[in-house]
C-alpha cells in the first residue's frame, strides 16, 4: 500500500501529491497531461466513511465506495456511525469484492466475487523490503475474478463512457499492454487477461518510480528467477543484480558513501544521521469516569488474521480460538461479581457488545483495563470503539476509549 502509493495522499515510490515535483514525475511516467494529478489529498479512511454515511443533503459528498481486500464493516471504529448508518441511506451505493461472506458484504449493494490468492497471479512486499512474485495454482471458480482485472475492466469501461481521467496524453487507455510482437492486448476482457503477464507490465511501470528515491528495483524477471529480492537492488555489472540485506550500512548498501560506515541518506539533517521527532503527547480524546470507568484496548490474537474471514474457516484455528472475549483483571471481575466465562456486556457511549469474560488469560491487563480482540464478526467490538484518529497518520485510536462492564441480565 505505502510502496506503490495507494493511499489518499500518496504517489508511488515514496512520493506525495502535495509535492509539485512528485506530481510532475508521476505525470511523466504515466504519460498523462500536465496537471492531471490533483495537489489536494483525498479523504483519509475515517473521513471517507463519514462522508459516505452522511446524507448528500447534509454535505455527504461520497455516494459510492468500492471495497477490495479489506473488511471495513468489521474494522472501522465506531461502526454504528461510520458503517451501519449506511442502512438508512438509499442514495449511497456500496460495492464489495471478496472471497467469503463478511460483515462488509452483508451491507453491500453489489458483491463482486474475487479470486483467492491461489487463483490469481500477484506480487507482494514485506517488512524486510523483499518483493516476491507468485503464480496462480488453479483458475478461479465460476464468475470469480482477479481484483486487478476488475479494476482494469472498470477503468476501461469508464474510458468508453467518456471519463477523461482514463486516457493518456495520446488519448489511449491509461494502461496499455502489448504482447511480445508489440500488439495491443485487450486485458480488460477476461478471456485475454492472461494472454500476457500483467504483473510484469505493472511492475516495470512501478520500477521507473523507484530509481528516483534510492529504492531501485531489478527487472521483473530477476524476481521470478531469485524468488524475491530486497530493495534497493542495483546492477553491479551488466546483467548482474544485487539485493541489499542491510540498509544504510556501508558494507552492504550501495548508496552509502565509502568511509561513512552508516548513512541515513534520506535524512535532511545534512550529516547522515537518522531523524527522530519528539512530539508532545496528545491527551486521550476520552478518559474513564464514574459512568465508564474502564480503559478498553483492542487487538489481535495468535490464531486469527485480522478479521478472521479466512482463518476462522480453518477448523484447527477455529477450535483453538473459537470466539472473542473480554479479558479483565481478576480484582475488577471480583468487584463486579463476574466469574470466568460468564457473558458480560462491554458498553461505551457509542455502542455495546456481549462477550465471555476471561480472567487470568494471556494478556493479563492491569486493573482498570480491558482487552478485546476484533477477529470475531459475531461480537463486533468496533461498535464500541472511538473514531478519534492521529492527526498525522490518520490512524484510528483503537487502543484506548472509556467503557463499562456489566453482567447480562437473565
mmCIF file of C-alpha atoms in Angstrom, residues 140-144:
data_model
loop_
_atom_site.group_PDB
_atom_site.id
_atom_site.type_symbol
_atom_site.label_atom_id
_atom_site.label_comp_id
_atom_site.label_asym_id
_atom_site.label_seq_id
_atom_site.Cartn_x
_atom_site.Cartn_y
_atom_site.Cartn_z
ATOM 1 C CA UNK A 140 -10.871 -19.036 -10.081
ATOM 2 C CA UNK A 141 -14.249 -20.793 -9.947
ATOM 3 C CA UNK A 142 -17.401 -19.542 -11.631
ATOM 4 C CA UNK A 143 -17.576 -15.772 -12.009
ATOM 5 C CA UNK A 144 -14.769 -15.038 -9.539
#
